[in-house]
Amino acid sequence: NDHCSGSTPCVAGDKVFVFGSQRLYCLDAKTGKALSQSGVTGARISSSPLFADGMVFALSDSLRAYDPNGGALVDPNNPDSPRQPKLLWEQPKAAGGPAFEGVPRTSCNSSPAVWRTEGVTYLITCGDKLTCVEAKTGAVKWQAPGPGGASATPAVSGDCVVINYGLGRGTYAYRMTPEKAEQLWRVSKSDRGTTPIIVDGHVFEYGGGSYACYDLTTGEEKWKQRFGGEISSPIAADGK
């Protein structure tokens, strides 16, 4: 009964990684054959997997890193059975958040983001707090000030990260170092929490019935347009 997930598939070479509502799956991109499947890692998961540095990362009731090549067979008596992905590390401090619309914790909705600096890869997640985790080891480097518990995914550009905490708590921007995150600005908003994008030093975000553009470093509002709807995250393509 692993179905009805809102997860977006992640394609890496000849593999596709996707969450069901409870498990992480790896499929052959050409045939759709199940290559691996994890054990139960949560409930009503809508977070999307992330592939980076030869590992696949999955956020639900904890942040986990897996070897995408898989480990032991799920069914040892069936050589065609999918394999269990090899767990490399697990970091529960990167997950959490309050229950939200039937989801046991908001980290089951939010997806991890990649931040690379000084030759090191980090993962930025939002559970109980906006959290920075070293991708290789799973070690927590810092947790940012702010409310935490977002269903949205962090948006990263350079050394800046923007997160919409939703539920009327506002959108926050931080400047990151490997040691800490310092708040740059906050914009008050009243919405359920959508994921912003960052393009050419500007933050674009939908929420509370309007689209808005903010300066990335100062938070100055550049424009705002009213639109209907409630939950919609923008994308950028071809300079638009």
PDB file of C-alpha atoms in Angstrom:
ATOM      1  CA  ASN A   1       0.000   0.000   0.000  1.00  0.00           C
ATOM      2  CA  ASP A   2       2.752   2.417  -0.972  1.00  0.00           C
ATOM      3  CA  HIS A   3       1.051   4.959  -3.202  1.00  0.00           C
ATOM      4  CA  CYS A   4      -0.356   8.469  -3.534  1.00  0.00           C
ATOM      5  CA  SER A   5       2.960  10.250  -3.051  1.00  0.00           C
ATOM      6  CA  GLY A   6       3.556  13.841  -4.124  1.00  0.00           C
ATOM      7  CA  SER A   7       7.266  13.141  -4.646  1.00  0.00           C
ATOM      8  CA  THR A   8       9.002  14.386  -7.803  1.00  0.00           C
ATOM      9  CA  PRO A   9      11.289  11.759  -9.419  1.00  0.00           C
ATOM     10  CA  CYS A  10      15.047  12.340  -9.480  1.00  0.00           C
ATOM     11  CA  VAL A  11      16.865  11.077 -12.594  1.00  0.00           C
ATOM     12  CA  ALA A  12      20.576  10.242 -12.309  1.00  0.00           C
ATOM     13  CA  GLY A  13      22.113   8.555 -15.338  1.00  0.00           C
ATOM     14  CA  ASP A  14      20.223   5.339 -16.032  1.00  0.00           C
ATOM     15  CA  LYS A  15      18.387   5.360 -12.680  1.00  0.00           C
ATOM     16  CA  VAL A  16      15.239   7.047 -11.399  1.00  0.00           C
ATOM     17  CA  PHE A  17      14.784   7.618  -7.670  1.00  0.00           C
ATOM     18  CA  VAL A  18      11.329   8.343  -6.270  1.00  0.00           C
ATOM     19  CA  PHE A  19       9.458   8.149  -2.994  1.00  0.00           C
ATOM     20  CA  GLY A  20       6.244   6.232  -2.570  1.00  0.00           C
ATOM     21  CA  SER A  21       4.213   7.305   0.424  1.00  0.00           C
ATOM     22  CA  GLN A  22       6.419   5.167   2.717  1.00  0.00           C
ATOM     23  CA  ARG A  23       9.532   3.932   0.870  1.00  0.00           C
ATOM     24  CA  LEU A  24      12.310   5.093  -1.441  1.00  0.00           C
ATOM     25  CA  TYR A  25      12.539   3.293  -4.791  1.00  0.00           C
ATOM     26  CA  CYS A  26      15.179   3.089  -7.508  1.00  0.00           C
ATOM     27  CA  LEU A  27      13.974   2.175 -11.018  1.00  0.00           C
ATOM     28  CA  ASP A  28      15.753   1.420 -14.265  1.00  0.00           C
ATOM     29  CA  ALA A  29      15.157   4.529 -16.402  1.00  0.00           C
ATOM     30  CA  LYS A  30      14.687   2.539 -19.620  1.00  0.00           C
ATOM     31  CA  THR A  31      12.578  -0.390 -18.424  1.00  0.00           C
ATOM     32  CA  GLY A  32      10.972   0.779 -15.182  1.00  0.00           C
ATOM     33  CA  LYS A  33      12.234  -2.336 -13.394  1.00  0.00           C
ATOM     34  CA  ALA A  34      12.553  -1.889  -9.618  1.00  0.00           C
ATOM     35  CA  LEU A  35      16.271  -2.066  -8.794  1.00  0.00           C
ATOM     36  CA  SER A  36      16.012  -1.273  -5.095  1.00  0.00           C
ATOM     37  CA  GLN A  37      13.510  -0.301  -2.422  1.00  0.00           C
ATOM     38  CA  SER A  38      14.044   0.842   1.124  1.00  0.00           C
ATOM     39  CA  GLY A  39      12.196  -0.202   4.229  1.00  0.00           C
ATOM     40  CA  VAL A  40       9.461   2.050   5.618  1.00  0.00           C
ATOM     41  CA  THR A  41      10.981   5.492   6.287  1.00  0.00           C
ATOM     42  CA  GLY A  42       7.878   7.497   7.124  1.00  0.00           C
ATOM     43  CA  ALA A  43       4.232   8.034   6.217  1.00  0.00           C
ATOM     44  CA  ARG A  44       2.540  10.178   3.538  1.00  0.00           C
ATOM     45  CA  ILE A  45       5.940  11.211   2.178  1.00  0.00           C
ATOM     46  CA  SER A  46       5.948  13.899  -0.517  1.00  0.00           C
ATOM     47  CA  SER A  47       9.606  14.886  -0.239  1.00  0.00           C
ATOM     48  CA  SER A  48      11.706  14.377  -3.372  1.00  0.00           C
ATOM     49  CA  PRO A  49      15.007  12.450  -3.431  1.00  0.00           C
ATOM     50  CA  LEU A  50      18.284  14.156  -4.293  1.00  0.00           C
ATOM     51  CA  PHE A  51      21.317  12.650  -6.059  1.00  0.00           C
ATOM     52  CA  ALA A  52      24.740  14.209  -5.448  1.00  0.00           C
ATOM     53  CA  ASP A  53      28.346  13.030  -5.224  1.00  0.00           C
ATOM     54  CA  GLY A  54      27.377   9.457  -6.094  1.00  0.00           C
ATOM     55  CA  MET A  55      24.849   9.184  -3.263  1.00  0.00           C
ATOM     56  CA  VAL A  56      21.077   9.499  -3.051  1.00  0.00           C
ATOM     57  CA  PHE A  57      19.620  11.513  -0.168  1.00  0.00           C
ATOM     58  CA  ALA A  58      16.083  11.131   1.163  1.00  0.00           C
ATOM     59  CA  LEU A  59      14.304  13.270   3.757  1.00  0.00           C
ATOM     60  CA  SER A  60      11.284  12.005   5.686  1.00  0.00           C
ATOM     61  CA  ASP A  61      11.302  11.126   9.401  1.00  0.00           C
ATOM     62  CA  SER A  62      15.105  11.459   9.168  1.00  0.00           C
ATOM     63  CA  LEU A  63      17.663  12.507   6.549  1.00  0.00           C
ATOM     64  CA  ARG A  64      19.289   9.406   5.056  1.00  0.00           C
ATOM     65  CA  ALA A  65      22.125   8.834   2.596  1.00  0.00           C
ATOM     66  CA  TYR A  66      22.161   5.674   0.480  1.00  0.00           C
ATOM     67  CA  ASP A  67      24.528   3.900  -1.884  1.00  0.00           C
ATOM     68  CA  PRO A  68      22.438   3.905  -5.094  1.00  0.00           C
ATOM     69  CA  ASN A  69      23.879   0.561  -6.204  1.00  0.00           C
ATOM     70  CA  GLY A  70      21.924  -1.271  -3.530  1.00  0.00           C
ATOM     71  CA  GLY A  71      22.764  -3.968  -1.015  1.00  0.00           C
ATOM     72  CA  ALA A  72      21.056  -7.250  -0.105  1.00  0.00           C
ATOM     73  CA  LEU A  73      18.055  -8.626  -1.989  1.00  0.00           C
ATOM     74  CA  VAL A  74      14.641  -7.685  -0.541  1.00  0.00           C
ATOM     75  CA  ASP A  75      13.603 -11.294  -1.149  1.00  0.00           C
ATOM     76  CA  PRO A  76      16.688 -13.528  -0.764  1.00  0.00           C
ATOM     77  CA  ASN A  77      14.844 -16.408  -2.433  1.00  0.00           C
ATOM     78  CA  ASN A  78      14.228 -14.429  -5.629  1.00  0.00           C
ATOM     79  CA  PRO A  79      17.313 -13.369  -7.625  1.00  0.00           C
ATOM     80  CA  ASP A  80      15.155 -10.882  -9.607  1.00  0.00           C
ATOM     81  CA  SER A  81      13.973  -9.195  -6.423  1.00  0.00           C
ATOM     82  CA  PRO A  82      14.940  -5.530  -5.958  1.00  0.00           C
ATOM     83  CA  ARG A  83      17.768  -4.858  -3.569  1.00  0.00           C
ATOM     84  CA  GLN A  84      17.683  -2.922  -0.331  1.00  0.00           C
ATOM     85  CA  PRO A  85      19.662   0.302  -0.747  1.00  0.00           C
ATOM     86  CA  LYS A  86      22.761   0.383   1.444  1.00  0.00           C
ATOM     87  CA  LEU A  87      22.306   2.958   4.205  1.00  0.00           C
ATOM     88  CA  LEU A  88      25.446   5.089   4.531  1.00  0.00           C
ATOM     89  CA  TRP A  89      24.299   7.361   7.335  1.00  0.00           C
ATOM     90  CA  GLU A  90      21.176   8.744   9.030  1.00  0.00           C
ATOM     91  CA  GLN A  91      20.667  12.170  10.636  1.00  0.00           C
ATOM     92  CA  PRO A  92      17.359  12.668  12.524  1.00  0.00           C
ATOM     93  CA  LYS A  93      18.312  16.241  13.563  1.00  0.00           C
ATOM     94  CA  ALA A  94      17.842  17.330   9.937  1.00  0.00           C
ATOM     95  CA  ALA A  95      14.155  16.276   9.964  1.00  0.00           C
ATOM     96  CA  GLY A  96      11.119  16.992  12.110  1.00  0.00           C
ATOM     97  CA  GLY A  97       8.688  19.871  12.175  1.00  0.00           C
ATOM     98  CA  PRO A  98       5.034  19.924  13.227  1.00  0.00           C
ATOM     99  CA  ALA A  99       2.226  17.770  11.857  1.00  0.00           C
ATOM    100  CA  PHE A 100       0.627  19.432   8.825  1.00  0.00           C
ATOM    101  CA  GLU A 101      -2.641  18.504   7.109  1.00  0.00           C
ATOM    102  CA  GLY A 102      -2.364  14.834   8.075  1.00  0.00           C
ATOM    103  CA  VAL A 103       1.381  14.583   7.416  1.00  0.00           C
ATOM    104  CA  PRO A 104       3.149  13.527  10.652  1.00  0.00           C
ATOM    105  CA  ARG A 105       5.981  16.059  10.213  1.00  0.00           C
ATOM    106  CA  THR A 106       6.685  18.802   7.683  1.00  0.00           C
ATOM    107  CA  SER A 107      10.052  17.260   6.706  1.00  0.00           C
ATOM    108  CA  CYS A 108       7.977  14.594   4.880  1.00  0.00           C
ATOM    109  CA  ASN A 109       6.994  17.419   2.488  1.00  0.00           C
ATOM    110  CA  SER A 110      10.210  19.436   2.271  1.00  0.00           C
ATOM    111  CA  SER A 111      13.079  18.242   0.051  1.00  0.00           C
ATOM    112  CA  PRO A 112      16.842  18.615   0.644  1.00  0.00           C
ATOM    113  CA  ALA A 113      18.886  21.135  -1.353  1.00  0.00           C
ATOM    114  CA  VAL A 114      22.579  21.070  -2.289  1.00  0.00           C
ATOM    115  CA  TRP A 115      25.072  23.733  -1.233  1.00  0.00           C
ATOM    116  CA  ARG A 116      28.712  23.485  -2.316  1.00  0.00           C
ATOM    117  CA  THR A 117      31.449  25.716  -0.971  1.00  0.00           C
ATOM    118  CA  GLU A 118      35.236  25.414  -0.570  1.00  0.00           C
ATOM    119  CA  GLY A 119      35.163  22.004  -2.277  1.00  0.00           C
ATOM    120  CA  VAL A 120      32.714  20.478   0.237  1.00  0.00           C
ATOM    121  CA  THR A 121      29.118  19.418  -0.437  1.00  0.00           C
ATOM    122  CA  TYR A 122      26.454  20.186   2.145  1.00  0.00           C
ATOM    123  CA  LEU A 123      22.741  19.448   2.336  1.00  0.00           C
ATOM    124  CA  ILE A 124      20.300  22.120   3.472  1.00  0.00           C
ATOM    125  CA  THR A 125      17.077  20.769   4.954  1.00  0.00           C
ATOM    126  CA  CYS A 126      14.174  22.164   6.925  1.00  0.00           C
ATOM    127  CA  GLY A 127      12.888  20.035   9.787  1.00  0.00           C
ATOM    128  CA  ASP A 128      12.614  21.369  13.309  1.00  0.00           C
ATOM    129  CA  LYS A 129      15.124  23.994  12.107  1.00  0.00           C
ATOM    130  CA  LEU A 130      16.792  24.978   8.850  1.00  0.00           C
ATOM    131  CA  THR A 131      19.808  22.664   9.052  1.00  0.00           C
ATOM    132  CA  CYS A 132      23.148  22.243   7.273  1.00  0.00           C
ATOM    133  CA  VAL A 133      24.520  18.688   7.048  1.00  0.00           C
ATOM    134  CA  GLU A 134      27.825  17.558   5.556  1.00  0.00           C
ATOM    135  CA  ALA A 135      26.914  15.217   2.700  1.00  0.00           C
ATOM    136  CA  LYS A 136      29.858  12.851   3.138  1.00  0.00           C
ATOM    137  CA  THR A 137      29.460  12.187   6.866  1.00  0.00           C
ATOM    138  CA  GLY A 138      25.936  13.253   7.881  1.00  0.00           C
ATOM    139  CA  ALA A 139      27.362  15.587  10.538  1.00  0.00           C
ATOM    140  CA  VAL A 140      25.232  18.624  11.436  1.00  0.00           C
ATOM    141  CA  LYS A 141      27.249  21.816  10.867  1.00  0.00           C
ATOM    142  CA  TRP A 142      24.644  24.344  12.021  1.00  0.00           C
ATOM    143  CA  GLN A 143      20.970  25.086  12.574  1.00  0.00           C
ATOM    144  CA  ALA A 144      19.678  28.525  11.623  1.00  0.00           C
ATOM    145  CA  PRO A 145      17.663  30.904  13.803  1.00  0.00           C
ATOM    146  CA  GLY A 146      14.008  31.064  12.852  1.00  0.00           C
ATOM    147  CA  PRO A 147      10.820  29.064  13.316  1.00  0.00           C
ATOM    148  CA  GLY A 148      11.691  25.929  11.290  1.00  0.00           C
ATOM    149  CA  GLY A 149       9.076  23.369  10.320  1.00  0.00           C
ATOM    150  CA  ALA A 150       8.598  24.314   6.649  1.00  0.00           C
ATOM    151  CA  SER A 151       6.855  22.215   4.015  1.00  0.00           C
ATOM    152  CA  ALA A 152       8.689  24.217   1.328  1.00  0.00           C
ATOM    153  CA  THR A 153      12.160  23.352   0.008  1.00  0.00           C
ATOM    154  CA  PRO A 154      15.127  25.696   0.641  1.00  0.00           C
ATOM    155  CA  ALA A 155      16.310  27.706  -2.371  1.00  0.00           C
ATOM    156  CA  VAL A 156      20.112  28.086  -2.559  1.00  0.00           C
ATOM    157  CA  SER A 157      22.162  30.544  -4.606  1.00  0.00           C
ATOM    158  CA  GLY A 158      25.835  31.077  -3.883  1.00  0.00           C
ATOM    159  CA  ASP A 159      26.142  31.416  -0.116  1.00  0.00           C
ATOM    160  CA  CYS A 160      22.520  32.491   0.362  1.00  0.00           C
ATOM    161  CA  VAL A 161      19.512  30.349   1.196  1.00  0.00           C
ATOM    162  CA  VAL A 162      15.856  31.412   1.194  1.00  0.00           C
ATOM    163  CA  ILE A 163      13.067  29.448   2.873  1.00  0.00           C
ATOM    164  CA  ASN A 164       9.339  30.130   3.116  1.00  0.00           C
ATOM    165  CA  TYR A 165       8.308  28.744   6.500  1.00  0.00           C
ATOM    166  CA  GLY A 166       4.613  29.086   5.609  1.00  0.00           C
ATOM    167  CA  LEU A 167       1.575  29.232   7.904  1.00  0.00           C
ATOM    168  CA  GLY A 168       1.968  32.991   8.299  1.00  0.00           C
ATOM    169  CA  ARG A 169       5.542  32.785   9.619  1.00  0.00           C
ATOM    170  CA  GLY A 170       7.122  34.499   6.633  1.00  0.00           C
ATOM    171  CA  THR A 171      10.010  34.042   4.219  1.00  0.00           C
ATOM    172  CA  TYR A 172      13.568  34.250   5.576  1.00  0.00           C
ATOM    173  CA  ALA A 173      16.893  34.733   3.815  1.00  0.00           C
ATOM    174  CA  TYR A 174      20.235  33.730   5.349  1.00  0.00           C
ATOM    175  CA  ARG A 175      23.897  34.050   4.432  1.00  0.00           C
ATOM    176  CA  MET A 176      25.698  30.758   5.007  1.00  0.00           C
ATOM    177  CA  THR A 177      29.201  29.726   5.999  1.00  0.00           C
ATOM    178  CA  PRO A 178      30.278  26.193   6.942  1.00  0.00           C
ATOM    179  CA  GLU A 179      30.034  27.277  10.593  1.00  0.00           C
ATOM    180  CA  LYS A 180      26.754  29.215  10.777  1.00  0.00           C
ATOM    181  CA  ALA A 181      23.837  30.943   9.048  1.00  0.00           C
ATOM    182  CA  GLU A 182      23.064  34.609   9.665  1.00  0.00           C
ATOM    183  CA  GLN A 183      19.638  36.065   8.886  1.00  0.00           C
ATOM    184  CA  LEU A 184      19.652  38.700   6.143  1.00  0.00           C
ATOM    185  CA  TRP A 185      15.967  39.598   6.050  1.00  0.00           C
ATOM    186  CA  ARG A 186      12.409  38.427   6.635  1.00  0.00           C
ATOM    187  CA  VAL A 187       9.215  39.150   4.698  1.00  0.00           C
ATOM    188  CA  SER A 188       5.847  38.654   6.378  1.00  0.00           C
ATOM    189  CA  LYS A 189       3.535  36.372   4.411  1.00  0.00           C
ATOM    190  CA  SER A 190       0.296  34.521   4.988  1.00  0.00           C
ATOM    191  CA  ASP A 191       0.242  31.278   3.012  1.00  0.00           C
ATOM    192  CA  ARG A 192       0.646  27.509   3.413  1.00  0.00           C
ATOM    193  CA  GLY A 193       4.255  27.521   2.225  1.00  0.00           C
ATOM    194  CA  THR A 194       5.562  27.416  -1.349  1.00  0.00           C
ATOM    195  CA  THR A 195       9.127  27.035  -2.603  1.00  0.00           C
ATOM    196  CA  PRO A 196      10.791  30.205  -3.931  1.00  0.00           C
ATOM    197  CA  ILE A 197      13.359  30.387  -6.731  1.00  0.00           C
ATOM    198  CA  ILE A 198      16.429  32.610  -7.034  1.00  0.00           C
ATOM    199  CA  VAL A 199      17.400  34.085 -10.424  1.00  0.00           C
ATOM    200  CA  ASP A 200      19.999  36.786 -11.099  1.00  0.00           C
ATOM    201  CA  GLY A 201      20.106  37.983  -7.505  1.00  0.00           C
ATOM    202  CA  HIS A 202      16.320  38.120  -7.110  1.00  0.00           C
ATOM    203  CA  VAL A 203      13.890  35.922  -5.188  1.00  0.00           C
ATOM    204  CA  PHE A 204      10.613  35.026  -6.897  1.00  0.00           C
ATOM    205  CA  GLU A 205       7.822  33.595  -4.789  1.00  0.00           C
ATOM    206  CA  TYR A 206       4.120  32.889  -4.840  1.00  0.00           C
ATOM    207  CA  GLY A 207       1.943  32.945  -1.765  1.00  0.00           C
ATOM    208  CA  GLY A 208      -1.082  34.568  -0.228  1.00  0.00           C
ATOM    209  CA  GLY A 209      -2.649  35.060  -3.657  1.00  0.00           C
ATOM    210  CA  SER A 210       0.208  37.029  -5.232  1.00  0.00           C
ATOM    211  CA  TYR A 211       3.541  36.650  -6.993  1.00  0.00           C
ATOM    212  CA  ALA A 212       6.368  38.836  -5.700  1.00  0.00           C
ATOM    213  CA  CYS A 213      10.002  39.611  -6.472  1.00  0.00           C
ATOM    214  CA  TYR A 214      12.555  40.543  -3.787  1.00  0.00           C
ATOM    215  CA  ASP A 215      16.192  41.585  -3.836  1.00  0.00           C
ATOM    216  CA  LEU A 216      18.200  38.577  -2.607  1.00  0.00           C
ATOM    217  CA  THR A 217      20.572  40.488  -0.347  1.00  0.00           C
ATOM    218  CA  THR A 218      18.254  43.178   1.071  1.00  0.00           C
ATOM    219  CA  GLY A 219      14.725  41.722   0.838  1.00  0.00           C
ATOM    220  CA  GLU A 220      13.503  44.887  -0.887  1.00  0.00           C
ATOM    221  CA  GLU A 221      10.253  44.221  -2.739  1.00  0.00           C
ATOM    222  CA  LYS A 222      10.720  44.904  -6.457  1.00  0.00           C
ATOM    223  CA  TRP A 223       7.173  44.125  -7.592  1.00  0.00           C
ATOM    224  CA  LYS A 224       4.035  42.209  -6.664  1.00  0.00           C
ATOM    225  CA  GLN A 225       1.135  40.957  -8.798  1.00  0.00           C
ATOM    226  CA  ARG A 226      -2.130  39.477  -7.580  1.00  0.00           C
ATOM    227  CA  PHE A 227      -3.122  36.015  -8.877  1.00  0.00           C
ATOM    228  CA  GLY A 228      -5.695  33.463  -7.821  1.00  0.00           C
ATOM    229  CA  GLY A 229      -4.744  30.175  -6.226  1.00  0.00           C
ATOM    230  CA  GLU A 230      -3.003  29.113  -3.066  1.00  0.00           C
ATOM    231  CA  ILE A 231      -0.110  26.639  -3.548  1.00  0.00           C
ATOM    232  CA  SER A 232       2.131  27.009  -6.594  1.00  0.00           C
ATOM    233  CA  SER A 233       5.926  27.150  -6.782  1.00  0.00           C
ATOM    234  CA  PRO A 234       7.480  29.061  -9.700  1.00  0.00           C
ATOM    235  CA  ILE A 235      10.108  27.753 -12.132  1.00  0.00           C
ATOM    236  CA  ALA A 236      12.510  29.689 -14.372  1.00  0.00           C
ATOM    237  CA  ALA A 237      13.248  28.869 -18.021  1.00  0.00           C
ATOM    238  CA  ASP A 238      14.740  30.799 -20.939  1.00  0.00           C
ATOM    239  CA  GLY A 239      15.213  33.912 -18.825  1.00  0.00           C
ATOM    240  CA  LYS A 240      11.550  33.985 -17.762  1.00  0.00           C
TER     241      LYS A 240
END
